[in-house]
Short mmCIF file of C-alpha atoms in Angstrom, two decimals:
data_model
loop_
_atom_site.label_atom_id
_atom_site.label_comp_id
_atom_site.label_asym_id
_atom_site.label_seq_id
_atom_site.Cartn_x
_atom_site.Cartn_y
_atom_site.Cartn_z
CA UNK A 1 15.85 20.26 17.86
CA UNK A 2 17.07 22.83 16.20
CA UNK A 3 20.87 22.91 17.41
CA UNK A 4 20.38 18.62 16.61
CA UNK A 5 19.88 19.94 13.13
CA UNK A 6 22.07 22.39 12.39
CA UNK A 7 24.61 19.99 14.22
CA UNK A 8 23.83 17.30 11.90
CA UNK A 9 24.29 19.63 8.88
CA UNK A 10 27.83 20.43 9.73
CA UNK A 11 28.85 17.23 10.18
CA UNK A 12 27.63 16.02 7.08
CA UNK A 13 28.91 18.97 5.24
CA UNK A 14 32.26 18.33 6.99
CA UNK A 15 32.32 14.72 6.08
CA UNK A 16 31.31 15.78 2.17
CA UNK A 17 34.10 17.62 1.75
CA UNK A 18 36.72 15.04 3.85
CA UNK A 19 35.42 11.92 1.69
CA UNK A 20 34.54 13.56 -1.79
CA UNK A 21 30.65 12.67 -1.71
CA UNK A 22 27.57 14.10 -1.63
CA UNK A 23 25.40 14.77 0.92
CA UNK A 24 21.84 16.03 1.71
CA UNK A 25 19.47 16.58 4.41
CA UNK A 26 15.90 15.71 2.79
CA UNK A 27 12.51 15.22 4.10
CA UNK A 28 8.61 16.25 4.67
CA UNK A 29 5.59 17.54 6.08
CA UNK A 30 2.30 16.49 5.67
CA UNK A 31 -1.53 16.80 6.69
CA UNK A 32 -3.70 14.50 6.09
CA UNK A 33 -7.36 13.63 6.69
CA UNK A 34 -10.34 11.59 6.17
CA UNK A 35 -13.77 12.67 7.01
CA UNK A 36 -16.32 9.93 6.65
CA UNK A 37 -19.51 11.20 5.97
CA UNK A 38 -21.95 8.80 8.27
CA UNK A 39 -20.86 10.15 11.69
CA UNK A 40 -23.39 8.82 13.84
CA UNK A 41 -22.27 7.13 17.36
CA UNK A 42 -21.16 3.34 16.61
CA UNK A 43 -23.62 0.85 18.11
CA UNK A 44 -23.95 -2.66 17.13
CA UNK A 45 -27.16 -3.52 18.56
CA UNK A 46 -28.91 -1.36 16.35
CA UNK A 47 -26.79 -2.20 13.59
CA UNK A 48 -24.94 1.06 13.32
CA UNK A 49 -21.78 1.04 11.98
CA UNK A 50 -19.92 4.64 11.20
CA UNK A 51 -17.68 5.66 8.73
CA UNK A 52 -14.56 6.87 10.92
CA UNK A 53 -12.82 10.09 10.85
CA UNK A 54 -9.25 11.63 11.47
CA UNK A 55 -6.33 13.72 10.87
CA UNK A 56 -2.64 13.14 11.05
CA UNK A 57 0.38 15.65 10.68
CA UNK A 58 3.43 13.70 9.38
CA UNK A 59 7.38 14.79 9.73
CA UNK A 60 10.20 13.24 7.98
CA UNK A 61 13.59 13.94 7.67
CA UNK A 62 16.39 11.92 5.97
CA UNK A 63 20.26 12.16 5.90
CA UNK A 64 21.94 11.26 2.52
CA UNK A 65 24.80 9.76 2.05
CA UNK A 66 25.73 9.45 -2.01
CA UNK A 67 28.49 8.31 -4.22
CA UNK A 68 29.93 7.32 -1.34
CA UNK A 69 32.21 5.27 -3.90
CA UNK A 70 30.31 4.64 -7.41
CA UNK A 71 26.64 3.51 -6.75
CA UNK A 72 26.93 3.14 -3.16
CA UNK A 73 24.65 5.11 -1.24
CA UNK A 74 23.77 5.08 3.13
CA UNK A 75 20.28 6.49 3.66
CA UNK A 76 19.18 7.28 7.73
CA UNK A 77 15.75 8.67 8.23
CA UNK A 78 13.08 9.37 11.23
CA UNK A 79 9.56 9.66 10.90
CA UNK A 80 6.87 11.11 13.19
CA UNK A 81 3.43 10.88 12.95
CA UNK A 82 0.55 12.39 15.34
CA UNK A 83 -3.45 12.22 15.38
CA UNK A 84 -4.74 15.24 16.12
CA UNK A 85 -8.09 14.35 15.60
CA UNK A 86 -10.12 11.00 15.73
CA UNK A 87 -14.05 10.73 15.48
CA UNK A 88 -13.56 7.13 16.88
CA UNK A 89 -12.92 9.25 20.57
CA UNK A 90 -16.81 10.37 19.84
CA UNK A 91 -18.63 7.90 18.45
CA UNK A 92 -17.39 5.10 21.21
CA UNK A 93 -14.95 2.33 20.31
CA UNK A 94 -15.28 -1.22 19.24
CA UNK A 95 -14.66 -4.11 20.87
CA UNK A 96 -11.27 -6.53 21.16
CA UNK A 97 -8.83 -2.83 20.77
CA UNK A 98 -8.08 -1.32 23.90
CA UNK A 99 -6.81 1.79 22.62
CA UNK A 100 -8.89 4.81 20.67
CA UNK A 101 -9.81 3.18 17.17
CA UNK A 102 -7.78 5.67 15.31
CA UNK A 103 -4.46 4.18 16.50
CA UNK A 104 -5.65 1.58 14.23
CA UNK A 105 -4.32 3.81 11.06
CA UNK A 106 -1.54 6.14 13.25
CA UNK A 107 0.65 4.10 15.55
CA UNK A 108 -0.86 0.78 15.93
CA UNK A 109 1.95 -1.54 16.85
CA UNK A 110 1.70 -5.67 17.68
CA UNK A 111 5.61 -6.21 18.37
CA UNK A 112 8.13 -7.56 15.61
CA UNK A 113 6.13 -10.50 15.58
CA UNK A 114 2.49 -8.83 14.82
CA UNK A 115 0.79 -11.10 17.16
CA UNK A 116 1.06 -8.92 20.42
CA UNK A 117 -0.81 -5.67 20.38
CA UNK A 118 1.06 -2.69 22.33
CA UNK A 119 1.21 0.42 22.78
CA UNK A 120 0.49 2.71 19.78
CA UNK A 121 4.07 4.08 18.21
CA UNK A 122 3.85 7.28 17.02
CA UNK A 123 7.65 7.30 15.76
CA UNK A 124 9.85 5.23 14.02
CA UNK A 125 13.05 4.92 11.95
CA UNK A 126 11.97 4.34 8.36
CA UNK A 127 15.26 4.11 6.62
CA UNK A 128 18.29 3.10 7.29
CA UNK A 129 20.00 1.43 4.76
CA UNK A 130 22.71 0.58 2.02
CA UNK A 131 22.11 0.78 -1.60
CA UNK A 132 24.77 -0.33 -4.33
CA UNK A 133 23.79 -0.29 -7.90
CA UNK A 134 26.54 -1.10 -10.79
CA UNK A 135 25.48 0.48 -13.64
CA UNK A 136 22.12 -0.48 -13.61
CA UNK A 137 23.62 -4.32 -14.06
CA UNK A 138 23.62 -5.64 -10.27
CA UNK A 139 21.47 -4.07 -7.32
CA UNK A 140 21.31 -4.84 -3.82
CA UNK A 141 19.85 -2.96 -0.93
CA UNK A 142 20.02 -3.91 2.69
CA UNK A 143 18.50 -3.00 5.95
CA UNK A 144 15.19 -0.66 6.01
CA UNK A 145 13.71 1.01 2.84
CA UNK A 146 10.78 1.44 0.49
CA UNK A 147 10.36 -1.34 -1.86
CA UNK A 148 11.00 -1.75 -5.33
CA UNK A 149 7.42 -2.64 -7.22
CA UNK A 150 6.22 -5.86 -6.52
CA UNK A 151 2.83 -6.89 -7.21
CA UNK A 152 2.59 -8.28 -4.11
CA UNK A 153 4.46 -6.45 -1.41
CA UNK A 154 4.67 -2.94 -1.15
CA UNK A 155 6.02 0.08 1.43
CA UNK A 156 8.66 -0.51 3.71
CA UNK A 157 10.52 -3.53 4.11
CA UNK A 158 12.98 -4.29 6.61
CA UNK A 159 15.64 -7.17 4.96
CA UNK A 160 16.81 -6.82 1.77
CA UNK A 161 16.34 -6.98 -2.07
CA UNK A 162 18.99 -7.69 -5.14
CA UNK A 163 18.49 -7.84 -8.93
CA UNK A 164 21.20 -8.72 -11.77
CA UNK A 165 19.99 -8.28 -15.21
CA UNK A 166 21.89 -9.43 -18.42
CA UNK A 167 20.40 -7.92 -21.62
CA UNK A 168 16.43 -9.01 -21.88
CA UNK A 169 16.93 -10.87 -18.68
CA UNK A 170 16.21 -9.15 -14.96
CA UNK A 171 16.34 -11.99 -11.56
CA UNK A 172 15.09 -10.31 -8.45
CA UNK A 173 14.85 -11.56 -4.94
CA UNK A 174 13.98 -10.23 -1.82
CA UNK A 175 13.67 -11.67 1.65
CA UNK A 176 11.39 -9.21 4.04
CA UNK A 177 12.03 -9.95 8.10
CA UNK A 178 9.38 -7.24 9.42
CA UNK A 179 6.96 -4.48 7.02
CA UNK A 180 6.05 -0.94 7.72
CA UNK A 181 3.43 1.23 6.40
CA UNK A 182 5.26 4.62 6.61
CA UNK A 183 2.99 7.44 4.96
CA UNK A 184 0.65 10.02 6.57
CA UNK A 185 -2.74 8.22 5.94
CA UNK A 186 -0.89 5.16 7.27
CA UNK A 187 1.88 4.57 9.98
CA UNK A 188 2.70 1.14 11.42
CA UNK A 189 6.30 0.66 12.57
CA UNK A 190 8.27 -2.71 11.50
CA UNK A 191 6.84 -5.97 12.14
CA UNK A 192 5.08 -9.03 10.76
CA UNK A 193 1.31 -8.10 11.10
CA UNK A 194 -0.14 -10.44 8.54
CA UNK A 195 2.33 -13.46 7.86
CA UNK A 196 1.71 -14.57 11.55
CA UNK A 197 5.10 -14.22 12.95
CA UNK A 198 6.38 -15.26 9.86
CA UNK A 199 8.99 -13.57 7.42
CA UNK A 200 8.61 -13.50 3.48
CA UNK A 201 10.76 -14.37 0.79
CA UNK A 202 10.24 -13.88 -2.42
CA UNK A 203 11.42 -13.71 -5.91
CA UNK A 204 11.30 -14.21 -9.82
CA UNK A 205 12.68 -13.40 -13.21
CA UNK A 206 11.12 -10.96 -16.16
CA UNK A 207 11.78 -11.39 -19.78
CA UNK A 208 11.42 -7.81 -21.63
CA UNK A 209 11.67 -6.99 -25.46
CA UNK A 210 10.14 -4.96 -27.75
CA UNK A 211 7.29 -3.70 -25.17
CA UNK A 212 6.38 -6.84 -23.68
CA UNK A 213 7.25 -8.41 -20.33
CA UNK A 214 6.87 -12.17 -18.97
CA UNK A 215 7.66 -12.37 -15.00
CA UNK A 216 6.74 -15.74 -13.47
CA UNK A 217 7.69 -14.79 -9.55
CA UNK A 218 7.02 -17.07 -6.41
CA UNK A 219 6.49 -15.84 -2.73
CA UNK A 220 6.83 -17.86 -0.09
CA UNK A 221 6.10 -17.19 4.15
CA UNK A 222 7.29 -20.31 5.72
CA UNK A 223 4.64 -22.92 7.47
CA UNK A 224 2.41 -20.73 5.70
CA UNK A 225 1.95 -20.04 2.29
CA UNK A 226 3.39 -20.99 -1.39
CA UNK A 227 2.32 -18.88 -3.75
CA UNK A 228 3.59 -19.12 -7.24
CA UNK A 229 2.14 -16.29 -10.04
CA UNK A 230 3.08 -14.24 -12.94
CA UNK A 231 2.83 -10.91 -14.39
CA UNK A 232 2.27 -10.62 -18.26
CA UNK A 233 2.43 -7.08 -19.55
CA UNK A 234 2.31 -5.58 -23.36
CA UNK A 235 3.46 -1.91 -23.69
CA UNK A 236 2.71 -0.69 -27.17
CA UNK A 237 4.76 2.76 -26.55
CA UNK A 238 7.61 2.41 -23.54
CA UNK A 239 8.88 5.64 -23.89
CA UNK A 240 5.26 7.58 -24.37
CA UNK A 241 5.09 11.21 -23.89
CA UNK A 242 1.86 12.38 -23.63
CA UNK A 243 1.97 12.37 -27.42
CA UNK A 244 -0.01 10.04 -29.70
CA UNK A 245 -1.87 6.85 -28.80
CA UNK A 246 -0.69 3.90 -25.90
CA UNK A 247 -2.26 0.82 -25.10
CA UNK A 248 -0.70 -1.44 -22.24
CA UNK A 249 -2.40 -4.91 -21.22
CA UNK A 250 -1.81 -6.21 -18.06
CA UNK A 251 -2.41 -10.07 -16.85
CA UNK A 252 -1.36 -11.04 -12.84
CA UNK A 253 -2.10 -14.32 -11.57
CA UNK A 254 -1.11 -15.74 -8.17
CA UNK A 255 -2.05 -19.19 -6.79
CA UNK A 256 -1.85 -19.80 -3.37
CA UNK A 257 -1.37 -22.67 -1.45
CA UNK A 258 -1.88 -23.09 2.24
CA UNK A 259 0.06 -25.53 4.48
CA UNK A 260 -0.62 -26.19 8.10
CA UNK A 261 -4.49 -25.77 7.67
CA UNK A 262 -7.75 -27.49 7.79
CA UNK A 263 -11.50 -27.50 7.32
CA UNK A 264 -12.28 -24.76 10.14
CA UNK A 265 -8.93 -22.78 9.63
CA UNK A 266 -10.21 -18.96 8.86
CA UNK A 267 -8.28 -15.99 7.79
CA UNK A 268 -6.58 -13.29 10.01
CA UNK A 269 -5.67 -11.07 7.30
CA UNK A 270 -9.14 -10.12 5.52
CA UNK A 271 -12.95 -11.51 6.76
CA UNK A 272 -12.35 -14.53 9.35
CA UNK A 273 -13.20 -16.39 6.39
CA UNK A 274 -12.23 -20.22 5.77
CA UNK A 275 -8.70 -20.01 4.61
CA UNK A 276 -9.32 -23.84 2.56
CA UNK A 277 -6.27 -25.38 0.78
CA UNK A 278 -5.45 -23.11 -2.59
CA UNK A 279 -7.36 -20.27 -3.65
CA UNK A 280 -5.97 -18.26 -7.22
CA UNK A 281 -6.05 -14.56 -8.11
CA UNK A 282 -7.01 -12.99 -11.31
CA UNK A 283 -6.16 -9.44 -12.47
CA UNK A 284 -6.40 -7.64 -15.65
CA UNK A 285 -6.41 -4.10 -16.47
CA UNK A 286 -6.04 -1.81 -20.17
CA UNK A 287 -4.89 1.18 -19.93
CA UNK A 288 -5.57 3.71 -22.84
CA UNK A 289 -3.89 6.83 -23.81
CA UNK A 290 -4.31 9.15 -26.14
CA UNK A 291 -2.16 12.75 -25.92
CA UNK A 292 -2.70 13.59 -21.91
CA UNK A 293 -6.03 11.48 -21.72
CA UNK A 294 -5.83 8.36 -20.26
CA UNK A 295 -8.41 5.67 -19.75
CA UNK A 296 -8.80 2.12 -18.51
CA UNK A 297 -10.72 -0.68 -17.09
CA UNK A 298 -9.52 -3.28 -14.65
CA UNK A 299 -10.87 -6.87 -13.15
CA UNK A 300 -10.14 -8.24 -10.30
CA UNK A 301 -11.53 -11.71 -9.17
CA UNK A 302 -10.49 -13.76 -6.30
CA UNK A 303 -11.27 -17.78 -6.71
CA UNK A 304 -11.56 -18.90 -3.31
CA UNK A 305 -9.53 -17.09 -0.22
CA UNK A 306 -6.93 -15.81 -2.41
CA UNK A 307 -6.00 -12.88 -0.24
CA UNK A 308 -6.44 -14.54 3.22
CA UNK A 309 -2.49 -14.89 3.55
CA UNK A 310 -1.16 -12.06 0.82
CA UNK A 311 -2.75 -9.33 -1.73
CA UNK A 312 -3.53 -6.81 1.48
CA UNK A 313 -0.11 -5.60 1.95
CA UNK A 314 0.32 -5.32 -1.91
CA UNK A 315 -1.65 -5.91 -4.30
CA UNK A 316 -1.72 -5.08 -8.58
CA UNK A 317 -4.61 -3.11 -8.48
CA UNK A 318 -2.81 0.25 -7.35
CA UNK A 319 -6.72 1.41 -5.68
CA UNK A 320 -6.57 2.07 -2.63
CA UNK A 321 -8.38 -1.06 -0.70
CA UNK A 322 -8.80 0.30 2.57
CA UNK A 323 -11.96 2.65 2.13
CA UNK A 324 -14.21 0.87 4.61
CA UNK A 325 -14.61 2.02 8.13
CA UNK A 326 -12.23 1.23 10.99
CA UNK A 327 -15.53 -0.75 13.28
CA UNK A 328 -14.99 -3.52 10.33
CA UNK A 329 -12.16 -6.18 9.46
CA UNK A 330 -8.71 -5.29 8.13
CA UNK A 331 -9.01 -2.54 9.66
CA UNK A 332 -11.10 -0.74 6.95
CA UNK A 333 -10.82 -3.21 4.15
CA UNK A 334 -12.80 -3.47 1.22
CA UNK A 335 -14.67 -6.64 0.40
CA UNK A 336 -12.43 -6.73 -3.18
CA UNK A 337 -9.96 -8.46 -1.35
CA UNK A 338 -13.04 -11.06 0.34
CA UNK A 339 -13.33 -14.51 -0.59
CA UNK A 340 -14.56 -15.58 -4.26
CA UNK A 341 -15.00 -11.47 -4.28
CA UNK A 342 -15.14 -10.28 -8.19
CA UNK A 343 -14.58 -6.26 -8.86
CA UNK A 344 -14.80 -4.66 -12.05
CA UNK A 345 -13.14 -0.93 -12.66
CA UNK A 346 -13.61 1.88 -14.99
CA UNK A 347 -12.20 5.32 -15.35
CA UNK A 348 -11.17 8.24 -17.09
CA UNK A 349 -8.61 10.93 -16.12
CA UNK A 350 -6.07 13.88 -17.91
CA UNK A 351 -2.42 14.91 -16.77
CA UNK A 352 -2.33 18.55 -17.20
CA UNK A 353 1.31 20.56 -16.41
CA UNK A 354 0.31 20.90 -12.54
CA UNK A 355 -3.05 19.24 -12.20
CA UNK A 356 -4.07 15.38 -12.71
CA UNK A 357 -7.77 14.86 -12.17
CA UNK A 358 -9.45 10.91 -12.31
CA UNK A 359 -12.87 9.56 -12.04
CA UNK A 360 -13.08 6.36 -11.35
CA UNK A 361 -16.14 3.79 -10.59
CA UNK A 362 -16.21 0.46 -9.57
CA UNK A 363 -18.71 -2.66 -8.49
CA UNK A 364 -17.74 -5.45 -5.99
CA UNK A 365 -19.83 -8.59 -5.60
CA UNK A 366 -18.83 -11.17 -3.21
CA UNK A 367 -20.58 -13.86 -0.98
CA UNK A 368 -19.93 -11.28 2.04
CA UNK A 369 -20.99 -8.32 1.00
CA UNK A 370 -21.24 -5.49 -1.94
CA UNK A 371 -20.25 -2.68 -2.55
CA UNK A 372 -20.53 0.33 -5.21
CA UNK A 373 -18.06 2.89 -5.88
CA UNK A 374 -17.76 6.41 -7.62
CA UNK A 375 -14.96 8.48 -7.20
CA UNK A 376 -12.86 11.72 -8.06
CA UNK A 377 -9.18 12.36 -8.01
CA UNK A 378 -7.36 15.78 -8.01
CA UNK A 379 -3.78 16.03 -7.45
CA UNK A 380 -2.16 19.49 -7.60
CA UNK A 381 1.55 20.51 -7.86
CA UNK A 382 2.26 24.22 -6.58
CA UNK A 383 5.93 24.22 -7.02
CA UNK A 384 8.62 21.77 -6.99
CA UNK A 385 8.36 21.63 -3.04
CA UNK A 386 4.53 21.91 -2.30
CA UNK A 387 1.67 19.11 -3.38
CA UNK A 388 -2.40 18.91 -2.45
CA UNK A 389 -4.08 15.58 -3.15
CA UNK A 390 -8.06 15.15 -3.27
CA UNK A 391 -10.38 12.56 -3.13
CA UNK A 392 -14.08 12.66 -3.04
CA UNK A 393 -15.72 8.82 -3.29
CA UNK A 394 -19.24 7.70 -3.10
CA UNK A 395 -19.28 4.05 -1.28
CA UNK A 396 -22.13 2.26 -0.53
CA UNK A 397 -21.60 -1.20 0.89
CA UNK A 398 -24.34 -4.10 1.42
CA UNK A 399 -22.86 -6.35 3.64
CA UNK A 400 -25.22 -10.03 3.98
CA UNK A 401 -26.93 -11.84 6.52
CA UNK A 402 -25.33 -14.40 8.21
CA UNK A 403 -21.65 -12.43 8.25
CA UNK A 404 -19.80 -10.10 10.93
CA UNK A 405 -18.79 -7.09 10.62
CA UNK A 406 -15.75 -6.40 13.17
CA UNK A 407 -15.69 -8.76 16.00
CA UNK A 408 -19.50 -8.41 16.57
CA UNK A 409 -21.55 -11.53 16.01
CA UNK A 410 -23.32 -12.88 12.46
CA UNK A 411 -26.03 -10.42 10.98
CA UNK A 412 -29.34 -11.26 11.47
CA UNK A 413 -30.53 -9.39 8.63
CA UNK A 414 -28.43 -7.50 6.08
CA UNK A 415 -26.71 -4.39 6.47
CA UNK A 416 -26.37 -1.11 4.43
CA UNK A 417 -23.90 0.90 5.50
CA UNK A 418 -22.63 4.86 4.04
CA UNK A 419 -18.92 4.47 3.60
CA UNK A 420 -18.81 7.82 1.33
CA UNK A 421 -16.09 9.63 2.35
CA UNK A 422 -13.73 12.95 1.47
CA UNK A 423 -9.30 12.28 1.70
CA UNK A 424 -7.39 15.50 1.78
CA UNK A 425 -3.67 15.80 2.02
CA UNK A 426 -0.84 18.87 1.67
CA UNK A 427 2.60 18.22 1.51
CA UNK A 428 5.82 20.41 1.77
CA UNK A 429 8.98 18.49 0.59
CA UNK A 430 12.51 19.68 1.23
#
């Protein structure tokens, strides 16, 4: 590996200096874990339903090709990802997964299409693409790379995004053949996991001036889903500094409609819910800031099965929504994503020169289940090169008679289950 390196170097620096751009060699390693704090041995008859547990270690490494002539850039990177620890091993696995449960955060892997389940992959090339931006006028990016924001689609996309802007005006598409989750809490190579063997498209224009932003956007996954929506934002200080006051209002709606269904057509993305015709999404969140305090509230509240074709691969909330336990649906997933599911957020939190700290608590209610939330944020910057993240979340979730949880069959009687758990990471960036 090593002489691969320092071959790779050499080359690059060779090329550099033949062609007159820049190159660098960039990339990572991480640890992460998450240590669920109900450990007891999974078993459905008696209505026992742990709170998982693992650890990954995460290596990336990315060649650079810049300026290669004004705004064009070639990015080519590898990442691999191992468990080396998984409670799921312990406590005995679930049904319908024939591998360790685990896999079901580090390698899982259903084929290009997502509707074949494999063999876990535990590496995978996460970039490789072409960037040209001219002058922050015209963008377009093709072949694998992390996403622009969306409020709908986020990580990797493999495809291909462009934006022209003109003054107050910004157009953006973006068509999306296969997605990848590429981080150390999460690693799932290319492929189309929930839009059915389906790709995405979508696209929109935003109107900005003077702090406030209109973006009506549509996304479409073909004999699927049409889902027009918008994204109305008010920024009373763009160019804040951690100095003086800053309010910012946020409004996302999406409405959904469904083609190829019917009365008994369910969901494969979120509950095994009915999937209906239309279903809408509502989000709204203030944030608050005052010097390096920030604080904020948020509501979320699905009208029907909103997310049962979109809002779990993306979603505006930017919470993490996969806090559950890997013996339930998604894998994981919290029930703020369920059908006619309504979540309300508060929180409070400081940016200090190397330390950010948040508490944040939340309350879910939805005709599946509840759930109650409490949580604390630390994220630490050592140097330019090393970062620690920290989360520590009280979860309780009340799930209802009558539902599943995972592929076992409807509750007879309700359910509480511990979902507290404790999410660690250290990274060392090059």
């Amino acid at each position: 590996m090593r002489k691969i390196l320092k071959t790779a170097f050499f080359c690059g620096m060779f090329i550099t200096s033949f062609y007159g751009f820049d190159f660098d060699l960039t990339g990572s390693a991480s640890a992460f874990s998450k240590i669920g704090f109900d450990g007891r041995k999974y078993d459905p008859t008696n209505n026992i339903y742990p709170t998982d547990s693992y650890t990954s270690i995460l290596g990336e490494m990315n060649f650079e090709f810049k300026n290669i002539t004004q705004g064009l850039d070639i990015v080519v990177g590898g990442m691999l990802n191992a468990l080396v620890y998984d409670s799921t091993i312990h406590q005995g696995q679930g049904q319908g997964y024939p591998y360790d449960f685990g896999t079901q955060y580090i390698g899982y892997w259903a084929g290009h299409s997502g509707l074949e389940v494999q063999s876990p992959r535990f590496f995978m090339v996460h970039n490789a693409y072409i960037n040209y931006d001219y002058e922050g006028f015209f963008g377009l990016k093709l072949g694998r790379y992390e996403t622009s924001a969306q409020d709908w689609f986020t990580a990797f996309n493999q495809g291909g995004e462009f934006y022209g802007k003109y003054e107050n005006f910004k157009i953006w598409g973006m068509f999306s053949d296969a997605r990848a989750s590429a981080y150390n809490d999460w690693f799932w190579d290319y492929g189309r996991f929930y839009t059915q063997g389906e790709p995405l498209v979508s696209g929109g224009i935003e109107f900005s001036k003077y702090g406030l932003s209109i973006s009506p956007y549509y996304y479409y996954i073909p004999n699927s889903m049409n889902a027009p929506g918008f994204n109305i934002t008010y920024d009373t200080n763009p160019d804040f500094k951690n100095v003086g006051f800053r309010s910012k209002t946020t409004i996302v709606m999406l409405f959904p409609f469904y083609s190829n269904t019917s009365s008994s057509t369910l969901d494969v993305i979120a509950f095994n819910e009915v999937l209906g015709k239309n279903a809408q999404s509502l989000f709204i969140r203030e944030q608050l800031y005052y010097d390096n305090y920030n604080f904020g509230a948020m509501i979320y509240k699905n009208f029907g099965n909103a997310n049962g074709r979109i809002g779990v691969y993306g979603d505006p909330i930017t919470y993490n929504i996969w806090t559950g336990s890997v013996y339930d649906f998604g894998p994981s997933l919290s029930n703020m994503v369920g059908k006619d599911a309504l979540s309300g957020f508060l929180y409070v939190g400081q940016t200090l020169d190397k330390l950010n700290w948040k508490i944040l608590g939340r309350l879910t209610s939805s005709p599946r289940a509840d759930e109650q939330s409490l949580a604390l944020y630390l994220d630490y910057d050592f140097n330019k090169k090393i970062n620690a993240g920290f989360k520590l979340e009280y979860m309780q979730v009340n799930t209802h008679q009558g539902y599943q949880i995972g592929s076992t069959a409807p509750l007879k009687t309700e359910n509480f289950s511990d979902r507290s758990h404790l999410m660690m990471h250290i990274t060392h960036s090059f």
